[in-house]
Coordinates of C-alpha atoms in Angstrom, one line a residue:
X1 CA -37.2 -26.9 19.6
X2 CA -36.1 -29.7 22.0
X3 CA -34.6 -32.8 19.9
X4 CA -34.9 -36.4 21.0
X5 CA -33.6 -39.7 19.5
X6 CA -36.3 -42.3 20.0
X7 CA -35.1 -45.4 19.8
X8 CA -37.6 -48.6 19.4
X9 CA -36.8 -51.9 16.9
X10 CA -41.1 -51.9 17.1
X11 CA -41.9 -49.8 14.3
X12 CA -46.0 -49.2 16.1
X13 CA -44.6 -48.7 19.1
X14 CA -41.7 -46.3 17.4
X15 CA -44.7 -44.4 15.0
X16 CA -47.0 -44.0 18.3
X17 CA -44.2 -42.5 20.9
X18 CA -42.6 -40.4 17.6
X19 CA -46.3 -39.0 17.8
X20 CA -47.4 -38.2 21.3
X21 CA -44.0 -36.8 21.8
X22 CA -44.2 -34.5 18.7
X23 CA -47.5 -33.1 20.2
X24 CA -45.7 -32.0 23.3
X25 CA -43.3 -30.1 21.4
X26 CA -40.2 -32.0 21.1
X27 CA -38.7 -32.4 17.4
X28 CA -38.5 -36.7 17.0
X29 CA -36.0 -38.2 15.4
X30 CA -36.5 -41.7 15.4
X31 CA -33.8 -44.8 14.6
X32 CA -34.6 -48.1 14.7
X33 CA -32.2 -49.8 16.5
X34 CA -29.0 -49.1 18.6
X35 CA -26.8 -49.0 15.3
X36 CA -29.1 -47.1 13.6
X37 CA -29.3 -44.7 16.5
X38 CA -25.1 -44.5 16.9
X39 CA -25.0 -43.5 12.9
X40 CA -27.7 -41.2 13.7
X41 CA -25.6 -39.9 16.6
X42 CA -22.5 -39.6 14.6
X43 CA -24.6 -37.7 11.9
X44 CA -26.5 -35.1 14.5
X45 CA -24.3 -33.8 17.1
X46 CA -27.1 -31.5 17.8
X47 CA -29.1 -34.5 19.8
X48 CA -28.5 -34.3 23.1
X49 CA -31.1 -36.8 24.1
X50 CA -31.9 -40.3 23.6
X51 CA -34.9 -42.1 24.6
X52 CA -34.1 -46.0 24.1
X53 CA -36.0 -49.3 24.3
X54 CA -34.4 -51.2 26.6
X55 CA -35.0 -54.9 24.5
X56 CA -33.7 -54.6 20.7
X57 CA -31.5 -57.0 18.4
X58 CA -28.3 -57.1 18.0
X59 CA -27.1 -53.4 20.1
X60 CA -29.7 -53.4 22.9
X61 CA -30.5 -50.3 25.4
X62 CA -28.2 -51.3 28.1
X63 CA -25.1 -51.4 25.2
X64 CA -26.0 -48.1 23.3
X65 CA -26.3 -46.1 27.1
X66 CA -22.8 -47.8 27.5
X67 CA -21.5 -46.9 24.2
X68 CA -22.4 -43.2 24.6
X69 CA -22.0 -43.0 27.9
X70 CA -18.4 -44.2 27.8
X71 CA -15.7 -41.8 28.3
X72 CA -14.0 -41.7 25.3
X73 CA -17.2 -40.9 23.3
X74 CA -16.5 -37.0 23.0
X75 CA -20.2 -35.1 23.6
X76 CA -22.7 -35.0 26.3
X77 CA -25.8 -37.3 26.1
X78 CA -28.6 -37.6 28.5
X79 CA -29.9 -40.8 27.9
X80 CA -33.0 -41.8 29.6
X81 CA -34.5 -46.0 29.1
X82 CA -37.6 -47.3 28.2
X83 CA -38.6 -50.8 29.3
X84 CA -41.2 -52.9 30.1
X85 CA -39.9 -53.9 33.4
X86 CA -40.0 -52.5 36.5
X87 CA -37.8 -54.7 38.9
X88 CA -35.3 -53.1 41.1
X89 CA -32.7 -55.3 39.0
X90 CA -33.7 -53.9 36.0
X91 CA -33.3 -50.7 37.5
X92 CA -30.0 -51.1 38.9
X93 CA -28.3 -52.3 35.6
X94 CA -30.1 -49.6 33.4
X95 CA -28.0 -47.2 35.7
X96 CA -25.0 -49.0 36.3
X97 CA -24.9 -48.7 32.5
X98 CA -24.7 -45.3 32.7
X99 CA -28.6 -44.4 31.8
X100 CA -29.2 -40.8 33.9
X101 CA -33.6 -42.3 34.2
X102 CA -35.2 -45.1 33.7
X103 CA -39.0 -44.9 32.6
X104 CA -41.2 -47.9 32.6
X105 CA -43.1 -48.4 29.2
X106 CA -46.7 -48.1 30.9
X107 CA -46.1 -44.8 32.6
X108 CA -48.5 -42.1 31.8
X109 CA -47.4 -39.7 29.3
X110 CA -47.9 -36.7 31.5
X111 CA -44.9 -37.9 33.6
X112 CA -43.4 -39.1 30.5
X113 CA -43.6 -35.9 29.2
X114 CA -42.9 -34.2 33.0
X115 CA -39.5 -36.6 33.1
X116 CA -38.3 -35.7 29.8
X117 CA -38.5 -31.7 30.6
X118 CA -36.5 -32.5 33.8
X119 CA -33.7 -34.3 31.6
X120 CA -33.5 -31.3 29.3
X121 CA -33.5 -28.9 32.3
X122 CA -30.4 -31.1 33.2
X123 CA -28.6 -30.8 30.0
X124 CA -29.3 -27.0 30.1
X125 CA -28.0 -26.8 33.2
X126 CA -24.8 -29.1 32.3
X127 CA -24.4 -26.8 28.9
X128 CA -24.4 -24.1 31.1
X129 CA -21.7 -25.0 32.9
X130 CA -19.9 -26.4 30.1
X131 CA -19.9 -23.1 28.1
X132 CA -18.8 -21.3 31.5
X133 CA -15.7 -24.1 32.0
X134 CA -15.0 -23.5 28.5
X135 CA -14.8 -19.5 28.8
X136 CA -12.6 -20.4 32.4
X137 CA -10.2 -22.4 29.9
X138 CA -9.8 -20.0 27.7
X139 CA -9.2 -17.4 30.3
X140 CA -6.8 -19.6 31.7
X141 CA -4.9 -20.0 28.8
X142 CA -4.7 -16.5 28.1
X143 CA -3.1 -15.6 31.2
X144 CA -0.6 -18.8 31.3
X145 CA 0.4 -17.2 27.5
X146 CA 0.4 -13.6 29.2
X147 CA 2.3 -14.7 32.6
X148 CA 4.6 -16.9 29.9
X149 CA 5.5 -13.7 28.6
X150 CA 5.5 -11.8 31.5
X151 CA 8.3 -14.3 32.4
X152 CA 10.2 -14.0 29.5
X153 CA 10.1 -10.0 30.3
X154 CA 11.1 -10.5 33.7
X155 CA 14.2 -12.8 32.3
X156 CA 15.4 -10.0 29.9
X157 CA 15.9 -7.8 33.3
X158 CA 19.2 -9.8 34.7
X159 CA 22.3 -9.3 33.1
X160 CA 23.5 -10.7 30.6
X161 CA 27.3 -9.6 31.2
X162 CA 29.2 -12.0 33.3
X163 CA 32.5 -9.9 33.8
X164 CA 33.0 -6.6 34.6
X165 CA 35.8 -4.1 35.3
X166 CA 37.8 -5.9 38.5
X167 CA 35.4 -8.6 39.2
X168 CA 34.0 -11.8 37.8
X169 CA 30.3 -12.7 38.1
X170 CA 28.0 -15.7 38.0
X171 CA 24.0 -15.9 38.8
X172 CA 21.3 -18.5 38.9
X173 CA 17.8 -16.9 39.3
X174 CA 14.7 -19.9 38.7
X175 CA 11.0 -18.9 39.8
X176 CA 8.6 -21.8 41.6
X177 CA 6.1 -20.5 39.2
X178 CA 5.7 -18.8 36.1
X179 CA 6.9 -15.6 37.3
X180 CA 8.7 -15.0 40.7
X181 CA 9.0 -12.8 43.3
X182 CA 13.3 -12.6 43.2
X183 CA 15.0 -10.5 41.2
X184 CA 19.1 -9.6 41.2
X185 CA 21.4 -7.5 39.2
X186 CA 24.6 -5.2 39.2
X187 CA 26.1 -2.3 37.5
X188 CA 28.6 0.0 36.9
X189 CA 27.8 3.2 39.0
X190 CA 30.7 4.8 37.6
X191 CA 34.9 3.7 36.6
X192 CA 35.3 2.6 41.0
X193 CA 32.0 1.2 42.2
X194 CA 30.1 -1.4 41.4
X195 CA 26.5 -1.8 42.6
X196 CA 25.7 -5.6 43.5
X197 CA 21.7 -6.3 44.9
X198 CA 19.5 -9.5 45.7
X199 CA 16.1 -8.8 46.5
X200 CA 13.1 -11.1 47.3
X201 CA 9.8 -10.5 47.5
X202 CA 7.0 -11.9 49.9
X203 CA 4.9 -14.4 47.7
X204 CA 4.2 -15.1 44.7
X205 CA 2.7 -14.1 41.5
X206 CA 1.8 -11.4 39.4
X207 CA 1.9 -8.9 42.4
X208 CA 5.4 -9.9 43.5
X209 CA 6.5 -9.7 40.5
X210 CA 5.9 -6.3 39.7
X211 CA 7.2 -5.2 42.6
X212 CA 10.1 -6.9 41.9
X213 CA 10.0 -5.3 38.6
X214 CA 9.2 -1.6 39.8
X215 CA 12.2 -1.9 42.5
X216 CA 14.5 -3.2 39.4
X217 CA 13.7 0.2 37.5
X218 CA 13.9 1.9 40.5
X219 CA 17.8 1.0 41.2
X220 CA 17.8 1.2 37.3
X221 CA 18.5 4.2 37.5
X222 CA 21.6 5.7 37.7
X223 CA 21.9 9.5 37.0
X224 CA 19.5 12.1 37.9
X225 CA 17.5 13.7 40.4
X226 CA 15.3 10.5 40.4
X227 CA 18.7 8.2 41.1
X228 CA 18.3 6.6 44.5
X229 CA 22.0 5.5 43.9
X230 CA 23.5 8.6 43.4
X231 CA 23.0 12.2 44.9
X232 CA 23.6 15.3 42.4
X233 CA 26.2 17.6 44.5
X234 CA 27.6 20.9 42.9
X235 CA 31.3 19.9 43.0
X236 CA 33.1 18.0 40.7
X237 CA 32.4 14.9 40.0
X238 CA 28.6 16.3 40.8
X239 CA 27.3 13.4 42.4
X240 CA 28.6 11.3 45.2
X241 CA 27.9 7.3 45.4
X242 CA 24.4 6.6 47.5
X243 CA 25.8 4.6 50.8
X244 CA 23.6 0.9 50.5
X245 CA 21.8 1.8 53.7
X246 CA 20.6 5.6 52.5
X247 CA 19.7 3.5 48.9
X248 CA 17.7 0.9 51.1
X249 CA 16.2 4.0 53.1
X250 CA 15.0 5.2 49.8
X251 CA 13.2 2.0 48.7
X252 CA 11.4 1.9 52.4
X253 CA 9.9 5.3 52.1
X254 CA 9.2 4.3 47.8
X255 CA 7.3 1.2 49.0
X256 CA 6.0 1.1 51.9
X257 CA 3.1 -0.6 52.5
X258 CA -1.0 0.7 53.3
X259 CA -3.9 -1.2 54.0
X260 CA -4.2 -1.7 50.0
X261 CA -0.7 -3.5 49.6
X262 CA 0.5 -5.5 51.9
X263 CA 4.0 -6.4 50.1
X264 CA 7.2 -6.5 51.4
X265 CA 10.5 -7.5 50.6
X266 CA 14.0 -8.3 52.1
X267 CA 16.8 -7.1 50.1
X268 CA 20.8 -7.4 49.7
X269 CA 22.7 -4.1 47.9
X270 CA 26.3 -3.8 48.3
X271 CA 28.7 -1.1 46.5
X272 CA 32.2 -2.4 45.5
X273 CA 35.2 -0.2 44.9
X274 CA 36.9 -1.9 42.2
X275 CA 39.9 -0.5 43.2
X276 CA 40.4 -0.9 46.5
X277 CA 38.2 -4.1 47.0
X278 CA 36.4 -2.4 49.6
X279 CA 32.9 -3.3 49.5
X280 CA 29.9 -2.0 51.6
X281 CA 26.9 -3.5 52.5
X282 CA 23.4 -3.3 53.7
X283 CA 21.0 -5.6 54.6
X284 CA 17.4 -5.3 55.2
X285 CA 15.8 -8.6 56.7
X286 CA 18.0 -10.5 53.9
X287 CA 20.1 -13.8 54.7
X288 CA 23.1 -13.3 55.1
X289 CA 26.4 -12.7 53.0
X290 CA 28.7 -15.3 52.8
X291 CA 32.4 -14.4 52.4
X292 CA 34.6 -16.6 50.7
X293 CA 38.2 -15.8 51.9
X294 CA 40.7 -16.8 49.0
X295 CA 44.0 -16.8 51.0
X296 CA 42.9 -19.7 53.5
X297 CA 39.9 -21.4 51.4
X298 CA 37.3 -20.8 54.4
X299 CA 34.3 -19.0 54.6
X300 CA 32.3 -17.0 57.0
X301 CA 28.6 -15.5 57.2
X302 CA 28.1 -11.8 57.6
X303 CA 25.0 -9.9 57.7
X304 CA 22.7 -7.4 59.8
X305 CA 19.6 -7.6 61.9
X306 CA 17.0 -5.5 60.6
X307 CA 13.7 -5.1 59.1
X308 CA 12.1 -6.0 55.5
X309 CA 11.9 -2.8 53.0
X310 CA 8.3 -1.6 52.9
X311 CA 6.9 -2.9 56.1
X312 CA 7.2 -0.2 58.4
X313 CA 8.1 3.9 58.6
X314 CA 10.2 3.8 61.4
X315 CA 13.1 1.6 60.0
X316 CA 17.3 2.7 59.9
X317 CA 19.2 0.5 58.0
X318 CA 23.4 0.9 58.6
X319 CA 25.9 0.1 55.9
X320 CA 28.7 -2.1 57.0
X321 CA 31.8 -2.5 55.4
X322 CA 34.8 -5.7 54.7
X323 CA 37.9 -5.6 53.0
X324 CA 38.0 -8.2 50.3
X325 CA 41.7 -9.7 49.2
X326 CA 41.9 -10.2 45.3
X327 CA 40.1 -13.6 44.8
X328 CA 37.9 -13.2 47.7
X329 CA 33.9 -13.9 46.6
X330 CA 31.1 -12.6 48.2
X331 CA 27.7 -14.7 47.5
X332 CA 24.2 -13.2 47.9
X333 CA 21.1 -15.9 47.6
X334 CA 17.4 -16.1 48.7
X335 CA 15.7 -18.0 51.4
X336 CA 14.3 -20.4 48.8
X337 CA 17.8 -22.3 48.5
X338 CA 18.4 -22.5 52.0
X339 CA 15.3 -23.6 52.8
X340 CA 14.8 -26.3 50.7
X341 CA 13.7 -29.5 52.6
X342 CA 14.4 -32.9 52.3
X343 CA 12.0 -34.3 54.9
X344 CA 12.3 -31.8 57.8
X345 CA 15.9 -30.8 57.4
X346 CA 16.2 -27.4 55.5
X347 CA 19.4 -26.9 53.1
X348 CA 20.5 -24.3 56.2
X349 CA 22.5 -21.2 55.9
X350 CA 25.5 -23.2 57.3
X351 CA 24.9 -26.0 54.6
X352 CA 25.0 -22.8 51.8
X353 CA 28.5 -21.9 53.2
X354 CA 30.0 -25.5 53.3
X355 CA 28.9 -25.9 49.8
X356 CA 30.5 -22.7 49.0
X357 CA 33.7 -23.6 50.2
X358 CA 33.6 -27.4 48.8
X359 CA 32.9 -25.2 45.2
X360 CA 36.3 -23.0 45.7
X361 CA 38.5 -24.2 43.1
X362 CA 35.8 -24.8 40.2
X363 CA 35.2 -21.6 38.0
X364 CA 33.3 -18.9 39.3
X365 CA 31.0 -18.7 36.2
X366 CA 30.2 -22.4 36.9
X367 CA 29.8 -22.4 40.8
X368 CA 26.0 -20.7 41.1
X369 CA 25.0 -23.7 39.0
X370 CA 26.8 -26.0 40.6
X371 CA 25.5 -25.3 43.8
X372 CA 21.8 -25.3 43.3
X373 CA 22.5 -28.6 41.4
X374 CA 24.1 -29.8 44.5
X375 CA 20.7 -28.8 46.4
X376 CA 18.9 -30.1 44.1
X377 CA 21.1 -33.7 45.0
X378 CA 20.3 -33.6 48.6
X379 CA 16.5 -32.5 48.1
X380 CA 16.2 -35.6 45.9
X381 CA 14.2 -33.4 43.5
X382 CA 14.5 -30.8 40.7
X383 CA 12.1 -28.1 41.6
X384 CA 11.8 -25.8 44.1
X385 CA 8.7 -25.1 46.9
X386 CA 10.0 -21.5 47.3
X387 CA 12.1 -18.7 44.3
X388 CA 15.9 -19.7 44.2
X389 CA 18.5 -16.5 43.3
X390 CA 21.9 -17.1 43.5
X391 CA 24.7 -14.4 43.0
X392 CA 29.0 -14.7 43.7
X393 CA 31.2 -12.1 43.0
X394 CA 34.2 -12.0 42.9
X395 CA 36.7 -9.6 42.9
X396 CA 39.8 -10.2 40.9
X397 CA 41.7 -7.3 42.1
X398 CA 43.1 -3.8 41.0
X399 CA 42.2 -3.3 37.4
X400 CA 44.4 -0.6 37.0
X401 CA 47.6 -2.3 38.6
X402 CA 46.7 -5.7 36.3
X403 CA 46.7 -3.9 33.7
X404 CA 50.0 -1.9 34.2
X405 CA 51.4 -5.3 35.2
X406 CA 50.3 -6.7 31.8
X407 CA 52.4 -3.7 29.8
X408 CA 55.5 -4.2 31.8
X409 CA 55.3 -8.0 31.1
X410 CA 55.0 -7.2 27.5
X411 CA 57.4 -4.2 27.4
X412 CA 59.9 -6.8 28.5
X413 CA 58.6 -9.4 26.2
X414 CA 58.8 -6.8 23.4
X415 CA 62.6 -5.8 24.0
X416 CA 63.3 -9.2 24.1
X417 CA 62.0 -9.7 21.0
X418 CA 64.2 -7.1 18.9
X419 CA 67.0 -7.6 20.8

């Protein structure tokens, strides 16, 4: 049954309305003034609607409707005034005062009655929607918990190791949302080569992301007939190291897109000989390298026209290869740094390398930071419109000869010693 507050300081008048309405069907709860009806109010918060005398002592119609009505008052009232004028004045300030009709005391009760059912089809219709915002909010926070998580998952995929066999590493990977569409990494591929990759996604989102992800597992994987990074052979050591563009060739073909998915995504993946400091590269639609030289402090781009991975069928990628000098560093980063904007000057390629250079002589596990904080500096601000990844390596040179180097030192040291 439809509740109503009446609300009349004349107890006839409160007796007779509490009556007519009742024979229409409405459930009458009655209070005989406005504080009376506010206790009421706080004691029902199954009411919903209030039908008020306009004139009362003390808390009049006008003040209750603004009490209610106020913003702060926590539920949903329709609140419709009773008066015994009829003057567009009155009129005005019974809505101004929030009051959603305003029904003049000699009306007939059909249209009484006929006004009323139009307020309650307007609460029903605002409960509705209520309920339906409330069910969105809920949904809402269950994905912002599940792409929170998701997040955390896609965190746990970079590495956690900072130095490796030969070379010294340092990242800084920060999504413009919950989850991103950038993801990075290296590994060992075996005692020589190091795999080194930067790969970002078109978009944003859950879909990027999982692509990221996918193409993450896919490189993951670094023995078997399902390695895009290796190739079984039948000689010893029974695999050879995947050149970057035949691994890049792989992914193409493993992604491409159909008229269902339409993602793509430029990529970085480079192969180090630890040894040798010979590294090779391939690029596919990717910024380009920049290569720190350590024996004159300067720095140059390098990189490859081509086309994104998973865009088109027709695609050949070619690996290209540089000679690094022990200290040299080779950084990989996404668009999203360089094109960071402060009005309508981007960051720029050329502004990434004359940062990198200014950065030399901190330590390579601090310079990725140190960089996106510079950016961050220019922009005049802390996030980012687009995903930032930024990756240097570094190689520190022969492992094997540094380490032969260290037991002649402390042979030496040793016969000194007992001498």
């Amino acid at each position: 049954m439809k509740k109503i507050l009446l609300v009349d300081d004349n107890k006839t008048m409160l007796i007779f309305m509490a009556k007519v309405l009742s024979k229409r069907g409405f459930d009458v709860i009655t209070a005989s003034d406005g504080m009376h009806a506010l206790q009421v109010l706080e004691d029902r918060p199954d009411i919903q609607f209030v039908l008020s005398d306009w004139m009362m002592p003390e808390i009049d119609g006008i003040e209750l409707c603004s009490r209610v009505k106020s913003a702060d008052y926590g539920r949903y009232l329709f609140f419709m005034l009773l008066s015994g004028k009829d003057d567009k004045e009155s009129i005005v300030s019974g809505i101004n005062a929030g009051a959603d009709d305003f029904v003049v005391k000699d009306t007939h009760v059909d249209e009484l009655v006929a006004r009323i059912q139009a307020g309650f089809r307007t609460l029903a219709l605002h409960n509705e929607i209520t309920t339906k915002n409330d069910a969105l909010d809920n949904a809402y926070a269950t994905m912002k918990k599940d792409l929170e998580s998701a997040g955390e998952l896609l965190k746990r995929l970079l590495p956690t190791e900072k130095t490796m066999s030969g070379v010294e590493l340092s990242y800084v990977s920060i999504p413009s949302a919950q989850i991103g569409g950038d993801m990075l990494g290296y590994m060992n591929l075996d005692e020589e080569h190091v795999a080194i990759y930067l790969l970002d996604v078109a978009g944003h989102g859950v879909s990027s992301a999982l692509l990221s992800f996918s193409v993450q597992q896919s490189i993951a994987v670094s023995s078997g007939h399902s390695s895009i990074v290796k190739t079984a052979i039948e000689e010893p050591p029974y695999y050879r190291v995947n050149q970057p563009h035949e691994v890049l060739k792989h992914l193409n073909e493993q992604y491409l897109s159909d008229d269902l998915n339409l993602l793509y995504f430029t990529m970085v993946y480079a192969v180090l000989n630890i040894k040798t400091g010979k590294m090779a590269f391939s690029s596919a639609g990717h910024p380009p390298l920049v290569w720190l030289h350590s024996l004159h402090g300067d720095a140059e781009l390098i990189g490859q026209e081509s086309f994104v991975v998973g865009a088109f069928d027709f695609v050949e990628y070619e690996t290209s290869y540089i000679q690094l000098d022990p200290g040299d560093k080779v950084w990989m980063y996404s668009d999203g740094i360089t094109e960071a904007e402060k009005g309508s000057e981007m960051f720029s390629e050329e502004g990434f390398r004359k940062t990198v250079v200014q950065l030399n002589e901190q330590p390579t596990t601090l310079q990725t930071e140190l960089l996106v904080n510079r950016v961050r500096d220019w922009q005049q601000a802390e996030q980012f419109d687009d995903d930032v990844s930024v990756l240097v390596v570094e190689w520190k040179g022969n492992p094997e000869r540094e380490q032969l180097c260290n037991m002649k030192l402390s042979t030496k040291v040793n016969a000194q010693f007992f001498k």
